[in-house]
CSV table of C-alpha atoms in Angstrom, one decimal:
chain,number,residue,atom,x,y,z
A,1,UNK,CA,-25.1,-1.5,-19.9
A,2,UNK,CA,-24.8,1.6,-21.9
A,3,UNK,CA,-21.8,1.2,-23.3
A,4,UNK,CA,-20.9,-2.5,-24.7
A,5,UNK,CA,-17.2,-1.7,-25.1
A,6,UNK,CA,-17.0,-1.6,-21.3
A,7,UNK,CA,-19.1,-4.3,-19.9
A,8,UNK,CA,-17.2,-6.6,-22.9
A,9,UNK,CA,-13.7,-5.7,-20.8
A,10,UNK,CA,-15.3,-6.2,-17.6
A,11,UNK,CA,-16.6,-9.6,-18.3
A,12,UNK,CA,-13.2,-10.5,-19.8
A,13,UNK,CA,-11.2,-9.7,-16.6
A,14,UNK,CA,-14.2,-11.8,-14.9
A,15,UNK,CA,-13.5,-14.8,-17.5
A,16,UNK,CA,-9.4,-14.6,-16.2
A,17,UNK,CA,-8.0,-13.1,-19.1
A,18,UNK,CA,-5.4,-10.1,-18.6
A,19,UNK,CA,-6.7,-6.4,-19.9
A,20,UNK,CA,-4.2,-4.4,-21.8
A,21,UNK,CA,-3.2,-0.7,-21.3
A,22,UNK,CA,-6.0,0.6,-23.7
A,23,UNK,CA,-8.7,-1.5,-21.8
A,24,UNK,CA,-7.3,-0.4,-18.3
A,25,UNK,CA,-7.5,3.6,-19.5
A,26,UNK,CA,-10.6,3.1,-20.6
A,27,UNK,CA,-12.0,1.6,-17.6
A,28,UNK,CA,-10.3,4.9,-15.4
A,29,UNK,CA,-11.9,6.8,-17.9
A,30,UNK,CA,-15.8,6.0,-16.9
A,31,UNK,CA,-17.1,8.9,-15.0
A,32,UNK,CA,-18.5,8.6,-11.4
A,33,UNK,CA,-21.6,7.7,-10.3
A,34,UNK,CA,-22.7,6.1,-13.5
A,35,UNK,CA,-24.1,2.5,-14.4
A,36,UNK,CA,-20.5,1.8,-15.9
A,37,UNK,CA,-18.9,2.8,-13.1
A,38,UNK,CA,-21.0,0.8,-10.4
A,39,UNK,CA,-20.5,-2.2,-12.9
A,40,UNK,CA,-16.7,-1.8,-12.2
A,41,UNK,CA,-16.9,-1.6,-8.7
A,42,UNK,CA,-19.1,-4.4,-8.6
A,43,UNK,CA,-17.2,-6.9,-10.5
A,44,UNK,CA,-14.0,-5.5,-8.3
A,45,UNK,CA,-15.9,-7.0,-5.3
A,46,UNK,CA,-16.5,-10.2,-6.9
A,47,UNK,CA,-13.2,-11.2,-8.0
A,48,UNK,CA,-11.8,-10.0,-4.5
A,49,UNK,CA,-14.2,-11.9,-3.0
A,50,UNK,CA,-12.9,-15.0,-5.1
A,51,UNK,CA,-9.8,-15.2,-5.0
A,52,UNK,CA,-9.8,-14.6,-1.2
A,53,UNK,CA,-12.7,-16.7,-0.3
A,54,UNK,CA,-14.6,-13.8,1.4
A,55,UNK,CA,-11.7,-12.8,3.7
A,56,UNK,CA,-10.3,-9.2,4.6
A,57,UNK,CA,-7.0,-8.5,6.2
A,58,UNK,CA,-5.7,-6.4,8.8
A,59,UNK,CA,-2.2,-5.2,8.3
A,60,UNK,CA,-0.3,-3.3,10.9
A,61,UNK,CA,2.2,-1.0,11.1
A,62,UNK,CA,5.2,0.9,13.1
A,63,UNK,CA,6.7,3.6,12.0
A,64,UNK,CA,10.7,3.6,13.8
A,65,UNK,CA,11.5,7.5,13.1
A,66,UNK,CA,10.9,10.7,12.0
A,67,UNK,CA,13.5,12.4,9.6
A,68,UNK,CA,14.0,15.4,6.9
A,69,UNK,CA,14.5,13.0,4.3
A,70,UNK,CA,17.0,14.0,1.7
A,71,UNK,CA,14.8,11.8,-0.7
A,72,UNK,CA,12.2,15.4,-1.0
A,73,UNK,CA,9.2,12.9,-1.7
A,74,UNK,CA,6.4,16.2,-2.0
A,75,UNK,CA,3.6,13.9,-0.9
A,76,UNK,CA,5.4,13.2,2.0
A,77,UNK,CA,5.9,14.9,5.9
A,78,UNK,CA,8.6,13.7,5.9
A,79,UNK,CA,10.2,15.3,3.0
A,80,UNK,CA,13.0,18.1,3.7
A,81,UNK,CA,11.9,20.5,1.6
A,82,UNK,CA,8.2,20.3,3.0
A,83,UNK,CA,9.7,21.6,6.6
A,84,UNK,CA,6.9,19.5,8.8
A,85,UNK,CA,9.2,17.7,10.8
A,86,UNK,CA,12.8,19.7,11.2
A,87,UNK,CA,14.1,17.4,13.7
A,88,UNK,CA,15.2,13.9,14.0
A,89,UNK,CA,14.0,11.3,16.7
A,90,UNK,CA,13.9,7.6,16.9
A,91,UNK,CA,11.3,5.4,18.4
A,92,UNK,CA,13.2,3.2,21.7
A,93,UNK,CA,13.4,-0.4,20.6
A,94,UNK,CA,11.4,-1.7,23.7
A,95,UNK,CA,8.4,0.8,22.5
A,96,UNK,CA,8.8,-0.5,19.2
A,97,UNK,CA,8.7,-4.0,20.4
A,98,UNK,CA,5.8,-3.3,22.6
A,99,UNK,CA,3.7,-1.7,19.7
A,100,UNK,CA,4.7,-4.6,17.7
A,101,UNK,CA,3.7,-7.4,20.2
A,102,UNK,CA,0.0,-5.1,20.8
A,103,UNK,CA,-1.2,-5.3,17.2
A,104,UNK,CA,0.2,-9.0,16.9
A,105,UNK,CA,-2.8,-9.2,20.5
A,106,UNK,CA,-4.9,-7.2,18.6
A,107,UNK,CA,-5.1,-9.9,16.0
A,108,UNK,CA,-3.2,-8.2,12.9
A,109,UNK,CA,-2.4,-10.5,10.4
A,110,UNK,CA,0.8,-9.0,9.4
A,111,UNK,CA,2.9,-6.3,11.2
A,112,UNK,CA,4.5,-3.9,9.3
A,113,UNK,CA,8.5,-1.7,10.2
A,114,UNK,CA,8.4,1.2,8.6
A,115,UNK,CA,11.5,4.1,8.6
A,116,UNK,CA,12.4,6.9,6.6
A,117,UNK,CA,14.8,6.2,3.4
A,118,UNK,CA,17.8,8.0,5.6
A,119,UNK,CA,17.6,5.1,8.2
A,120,UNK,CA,20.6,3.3,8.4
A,121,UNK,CA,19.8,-0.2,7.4
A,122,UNK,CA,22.2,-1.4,9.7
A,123,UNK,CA,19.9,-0.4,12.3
A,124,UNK,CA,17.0,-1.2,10.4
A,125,UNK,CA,18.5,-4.9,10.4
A,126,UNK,CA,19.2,-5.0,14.2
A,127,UNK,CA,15.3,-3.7,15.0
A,128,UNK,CA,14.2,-6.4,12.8
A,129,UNK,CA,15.7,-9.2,14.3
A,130,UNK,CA,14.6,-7.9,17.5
A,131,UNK,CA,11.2,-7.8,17.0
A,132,UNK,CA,11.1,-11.4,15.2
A,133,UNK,CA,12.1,-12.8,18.1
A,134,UNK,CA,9.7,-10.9,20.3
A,135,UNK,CA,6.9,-12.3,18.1
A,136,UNK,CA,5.2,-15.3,18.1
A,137,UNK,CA,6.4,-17.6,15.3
A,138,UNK,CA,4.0,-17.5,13.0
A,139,UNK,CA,3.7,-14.2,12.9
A,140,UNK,CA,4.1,-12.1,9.5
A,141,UNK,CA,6.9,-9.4,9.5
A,142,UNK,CA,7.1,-7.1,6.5
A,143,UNK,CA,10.0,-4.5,5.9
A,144,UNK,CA,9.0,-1.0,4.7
A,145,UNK,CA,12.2,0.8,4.3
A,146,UNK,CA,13.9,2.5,1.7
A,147,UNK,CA,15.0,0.4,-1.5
A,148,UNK,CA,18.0,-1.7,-1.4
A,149,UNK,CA,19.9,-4.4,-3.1
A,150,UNK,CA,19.7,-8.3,-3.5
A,151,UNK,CA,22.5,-8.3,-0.3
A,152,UNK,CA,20.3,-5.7,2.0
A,153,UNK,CA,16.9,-8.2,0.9
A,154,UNK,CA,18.7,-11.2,1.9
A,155,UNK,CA,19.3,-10.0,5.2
A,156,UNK,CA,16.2,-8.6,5.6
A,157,UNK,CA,14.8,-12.5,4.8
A,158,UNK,CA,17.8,-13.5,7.6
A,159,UNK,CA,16.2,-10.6,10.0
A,160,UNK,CA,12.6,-12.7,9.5
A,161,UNK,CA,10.4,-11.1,7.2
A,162,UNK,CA,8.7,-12.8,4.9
A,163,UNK,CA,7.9,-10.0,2.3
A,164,UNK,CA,8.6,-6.2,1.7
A,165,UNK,CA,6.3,-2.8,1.0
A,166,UNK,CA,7.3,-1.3,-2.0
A,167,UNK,CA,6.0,0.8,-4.7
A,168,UNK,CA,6.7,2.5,-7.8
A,169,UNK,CA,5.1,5.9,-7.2
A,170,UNK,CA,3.0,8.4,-9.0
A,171,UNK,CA,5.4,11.4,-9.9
A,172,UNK,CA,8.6,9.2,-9.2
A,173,UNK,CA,11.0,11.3,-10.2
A,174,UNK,CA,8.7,14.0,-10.7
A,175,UNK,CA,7.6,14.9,-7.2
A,176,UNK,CA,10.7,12.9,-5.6
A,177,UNK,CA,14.5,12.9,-6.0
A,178,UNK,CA,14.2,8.9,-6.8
A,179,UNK,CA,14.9,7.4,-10.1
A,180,UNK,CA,12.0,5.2,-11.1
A,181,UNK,CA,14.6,2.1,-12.3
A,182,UNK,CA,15.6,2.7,-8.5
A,183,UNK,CA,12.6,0.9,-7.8
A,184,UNK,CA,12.6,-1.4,-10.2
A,185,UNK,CA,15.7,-2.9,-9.1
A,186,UNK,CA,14.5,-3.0,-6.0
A,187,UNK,CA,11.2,-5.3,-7.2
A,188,UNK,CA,13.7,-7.1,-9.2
A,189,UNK,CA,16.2,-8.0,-6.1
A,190,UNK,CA,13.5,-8.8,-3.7
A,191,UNK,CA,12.3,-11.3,-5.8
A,192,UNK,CA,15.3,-12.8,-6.6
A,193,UNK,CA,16.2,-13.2,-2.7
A,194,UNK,CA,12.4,-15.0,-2.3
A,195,UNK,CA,10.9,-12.1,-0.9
A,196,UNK,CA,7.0,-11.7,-1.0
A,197,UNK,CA,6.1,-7.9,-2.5
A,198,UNK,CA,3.0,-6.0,-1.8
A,199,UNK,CA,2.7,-2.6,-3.8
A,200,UNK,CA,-0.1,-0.4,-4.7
A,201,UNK,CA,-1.0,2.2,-7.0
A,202,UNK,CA,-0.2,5.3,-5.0
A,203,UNK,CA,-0.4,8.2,-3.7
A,204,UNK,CA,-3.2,9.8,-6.0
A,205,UNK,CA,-4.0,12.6,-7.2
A,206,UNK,CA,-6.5,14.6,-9.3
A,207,UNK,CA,-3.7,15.7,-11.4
A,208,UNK,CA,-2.7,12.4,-12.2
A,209,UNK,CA,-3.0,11.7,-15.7
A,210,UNK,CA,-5.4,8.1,-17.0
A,211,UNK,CA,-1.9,7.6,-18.9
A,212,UNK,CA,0.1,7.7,-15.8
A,213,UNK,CA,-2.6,5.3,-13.7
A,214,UNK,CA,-2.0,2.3,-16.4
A,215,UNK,CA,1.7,3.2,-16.3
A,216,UNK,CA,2.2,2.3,-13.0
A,217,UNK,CA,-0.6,-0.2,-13.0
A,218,UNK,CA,0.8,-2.5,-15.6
A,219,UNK,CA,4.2,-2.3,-13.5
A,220,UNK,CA,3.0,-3.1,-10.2
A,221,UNK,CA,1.2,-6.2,-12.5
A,222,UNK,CA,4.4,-7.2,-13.9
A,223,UNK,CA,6.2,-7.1,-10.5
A,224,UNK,CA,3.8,-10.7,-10.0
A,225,UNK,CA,2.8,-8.8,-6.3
A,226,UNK,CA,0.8,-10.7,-3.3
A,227,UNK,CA,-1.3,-7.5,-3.6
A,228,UNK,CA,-2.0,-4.2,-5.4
A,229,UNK,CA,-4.6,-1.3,-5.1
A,230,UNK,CA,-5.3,2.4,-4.8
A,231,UNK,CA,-4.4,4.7,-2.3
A,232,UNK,CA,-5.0,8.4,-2.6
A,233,UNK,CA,-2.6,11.0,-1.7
A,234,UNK,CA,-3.6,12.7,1.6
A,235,UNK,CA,-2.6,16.8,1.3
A,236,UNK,CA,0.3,18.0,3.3
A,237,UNK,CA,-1.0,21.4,5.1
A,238,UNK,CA,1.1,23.9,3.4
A,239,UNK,CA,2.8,21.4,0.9
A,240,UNK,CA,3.5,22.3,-3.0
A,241,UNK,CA,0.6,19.2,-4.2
A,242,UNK,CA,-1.7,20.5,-1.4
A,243,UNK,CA,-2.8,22.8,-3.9
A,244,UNK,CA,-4.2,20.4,-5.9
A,245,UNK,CA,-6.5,18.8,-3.2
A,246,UNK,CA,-7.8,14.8,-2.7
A,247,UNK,CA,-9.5,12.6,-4.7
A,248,UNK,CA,-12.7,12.1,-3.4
A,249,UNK,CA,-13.2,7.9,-1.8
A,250,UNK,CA,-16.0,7.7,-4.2
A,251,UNK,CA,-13.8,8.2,-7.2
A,252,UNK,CA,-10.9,6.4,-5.1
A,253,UNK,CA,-13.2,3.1,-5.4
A,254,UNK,CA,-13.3,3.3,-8.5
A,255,UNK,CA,-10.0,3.7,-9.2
A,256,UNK,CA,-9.5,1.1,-6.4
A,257,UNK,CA,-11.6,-1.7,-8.9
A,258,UNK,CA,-10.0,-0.9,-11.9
A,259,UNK,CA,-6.5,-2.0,-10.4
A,260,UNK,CA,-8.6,-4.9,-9.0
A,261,UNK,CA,-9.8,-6.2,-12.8
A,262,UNK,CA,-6.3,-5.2,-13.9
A,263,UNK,CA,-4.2,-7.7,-11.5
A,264,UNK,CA,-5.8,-10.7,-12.8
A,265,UNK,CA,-6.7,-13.6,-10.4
A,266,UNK,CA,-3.4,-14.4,-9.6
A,267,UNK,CA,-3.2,-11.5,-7.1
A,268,UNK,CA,-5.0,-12.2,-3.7
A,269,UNK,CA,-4.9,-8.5,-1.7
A,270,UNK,CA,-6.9,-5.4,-3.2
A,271,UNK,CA,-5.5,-2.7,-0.6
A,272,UNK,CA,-6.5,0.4,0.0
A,273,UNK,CA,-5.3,3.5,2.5
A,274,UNK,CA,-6.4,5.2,4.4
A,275,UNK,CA,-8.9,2.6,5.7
A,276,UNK,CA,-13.0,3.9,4.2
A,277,UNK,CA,-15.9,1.4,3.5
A,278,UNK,CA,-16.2,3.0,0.1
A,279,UNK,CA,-13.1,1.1,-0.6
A,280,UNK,CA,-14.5,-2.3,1.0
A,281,UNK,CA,-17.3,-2.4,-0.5
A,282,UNK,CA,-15.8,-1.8,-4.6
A,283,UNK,CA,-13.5,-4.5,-3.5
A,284,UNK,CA,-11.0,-3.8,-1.4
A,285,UNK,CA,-9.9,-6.6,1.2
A,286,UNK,CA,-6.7,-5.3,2.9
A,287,UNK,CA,-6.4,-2.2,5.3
A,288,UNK,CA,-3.6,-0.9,7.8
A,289,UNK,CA,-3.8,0.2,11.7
A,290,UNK,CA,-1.1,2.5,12.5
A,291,UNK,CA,1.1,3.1,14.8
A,292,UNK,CA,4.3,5.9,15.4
A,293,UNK,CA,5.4,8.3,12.7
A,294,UNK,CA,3.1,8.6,9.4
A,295,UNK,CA,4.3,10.1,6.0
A,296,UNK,CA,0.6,11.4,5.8
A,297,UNK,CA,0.5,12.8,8.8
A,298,UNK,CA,1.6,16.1,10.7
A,299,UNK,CA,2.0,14.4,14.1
A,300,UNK,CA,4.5,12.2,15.3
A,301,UNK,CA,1.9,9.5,16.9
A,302,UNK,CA,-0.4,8.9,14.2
A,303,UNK,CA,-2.8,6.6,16.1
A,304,UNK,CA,-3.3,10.0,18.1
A,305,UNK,CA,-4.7,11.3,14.6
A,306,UNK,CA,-4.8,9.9,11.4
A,307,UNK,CA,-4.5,6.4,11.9
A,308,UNK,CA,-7.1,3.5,13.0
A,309,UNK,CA,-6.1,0.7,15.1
A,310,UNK,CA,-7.0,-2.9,14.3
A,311,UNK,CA,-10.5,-2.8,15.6
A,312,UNK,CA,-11.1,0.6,13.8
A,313,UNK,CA,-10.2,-1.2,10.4
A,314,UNK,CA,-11.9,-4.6,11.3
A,315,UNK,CA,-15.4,-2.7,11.7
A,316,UNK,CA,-15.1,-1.2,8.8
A,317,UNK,CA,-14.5,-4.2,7.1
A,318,UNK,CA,-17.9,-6.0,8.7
A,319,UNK,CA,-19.9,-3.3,7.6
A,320,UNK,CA,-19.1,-3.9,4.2
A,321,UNK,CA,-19.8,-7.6,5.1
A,322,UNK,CA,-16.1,-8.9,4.7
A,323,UNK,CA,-14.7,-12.1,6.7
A,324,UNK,CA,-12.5,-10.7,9.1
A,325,UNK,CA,-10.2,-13.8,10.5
A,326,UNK,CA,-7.3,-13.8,12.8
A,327,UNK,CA,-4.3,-15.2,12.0
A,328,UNK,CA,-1.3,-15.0,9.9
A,329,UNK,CA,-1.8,-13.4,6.7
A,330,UNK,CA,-2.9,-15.6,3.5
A,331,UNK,CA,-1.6,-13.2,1.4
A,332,UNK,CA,1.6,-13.5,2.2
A,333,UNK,CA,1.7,-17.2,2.4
């Protein structure tokens, strides 16, 4: 290694030991396509492959509607201001159901609800219970929906999931009309009601700052998640951030094993999205099919466009040489 300083902090996130903020910025800060930078990726790999015993995961999800949201998220085709979708429309629960019950065939490890943070949870609830009890038992049901409080998580644990999506954004309330404690609390009464969180590092952007990647890095660690990782922000045709383009996947695995070394080896998922073997290879071990509405995509059918279905992710994870097993997910165990 070149530079002593950074294979010093890669081999102490390999001995177990925690990195701090400095350490974390200055593994983001490694350029591309360097010896550094393969180093990182590399020991990414190893301590996914470690803590998860060689094995990938397939995650699947359903989006329920598409709305304007009021919550203006700019990333997002969803948001109002970005005018993609000017119309609202809701998925019928027997196709939700169906799509549910295919991707639990298909041999997802988890399945995924996802709506739009206008949904009324109500609804969200009664969908929920539905497809719980269309499912086979062991199953793994995760709520995506917008945040709520330790009553709202406490039915969505009576409804049958195990776990919740969440995140704490790039540009929270920046490029979105929600307050980052918002999302805090949220972390905070999911875990108090014995929900399982998943989060990621997301969406991003080249204009994200090394400062703001530890930010939100060292608070998805301290939310004690089942898994973390990267996921870049996919431009919006037309959209305010569009102007500022993608990150490449090449610099997205790198980013991708930085979050990996940073998460310690009490984190078991390394996720990243949308599905690439870039991202497999420098470590990442979970990926989503998709299915319905997408906040990344123009169309209202996603696996029409943007989105893989299991199979499509499962290849990807073979080439890459990950263990692919059915199953319910370990992760959320």
């Amino acid at each position: 290694m070149k530079h002593g300083h950074i294979s010093d902090m890669v081999a102490k996130a390999l001995a177990g030991d925690l990195l701090k903020g400095d350490e974390i910025g200055a593994l983001f800060s490694v350029p591309i396509k360097t010896e550094e930078s393969f180093y990182i990726q590399w020991a990414g790999r190893s301590i996914s492959d470690r803590v998860s015993q060689g094995r990938a995961e397939v995650h699947a999800q359903v989006g329920l509607n598409i709305s304007p949201c009021f919550n203006d998220c700019l990333f997002c085709s969803f948001a109002r201001v970005n005018g993609v979708f000017s119309q609202q429309s809701e998925t019928a629960l027997e196709d939700i159901i169906a799509r549910c019950i295919g991707f639990e065939k298909d041999g997802a490890n988890a399945i995924y609800l996802m709506c739009t943070a206008d949904f009324d949870f109500d609804r969200f609830i009664d969908c929920t219970a539905a497809v719980r009890l269309a499912l086979q038992p062991g199953t793994v049901l995760i709520a995506n929906s917008a945040d709520f409080n330790a009553k709202q998580a406490r039915r969505l644990r009576d409804a049958g999931c195990i776990g919740v999506y969440h995140a704490l954004r790039l540009g929270e309330g920046r490029d979105t009309r929600i307050a980052p404690e918002r999302r805090l609390e949220t972390f905070r009464a999911a875990r108090e009601e014995g929900l399982l969180l998943g989060t990621c590092l997301e969406p991003v952007g080249p204009e994200h700052t090394i400062s703001e990647l530890v930010e939100k890095t060292l608070i998805a660690r301290d939310a004690e998640p089942v898994y973390c990782g990267a996921a870049r922000r996919i431009p919006i045709s037309g959209t305010k951030l569009a102007a500022y383009g993608i990150v490449s996947e090449a610099r997205m695995a790198h980013i991708l094993a930085v979050v990996r070394l940073a998460m310690g080896f009490g984190v078991q998922g390394n996720c990243t999205h949308e599905p690439n073997a870039a991202g497999a290879i420098a470590g990442a071990n979970l990926f989503w099919a998709e299915s319905g509405a997408n906040p990344r995509d123009d169309r209202e059918q996603t696996e029409k466009s943007r989105g893989l279905n299991v199979e499509g992710c499962r290849r990807l994870f073979v080439e890459a040489e990950w263990d692919v097993p059915a199953g319910p997910s370990r992760f959320f165990s």
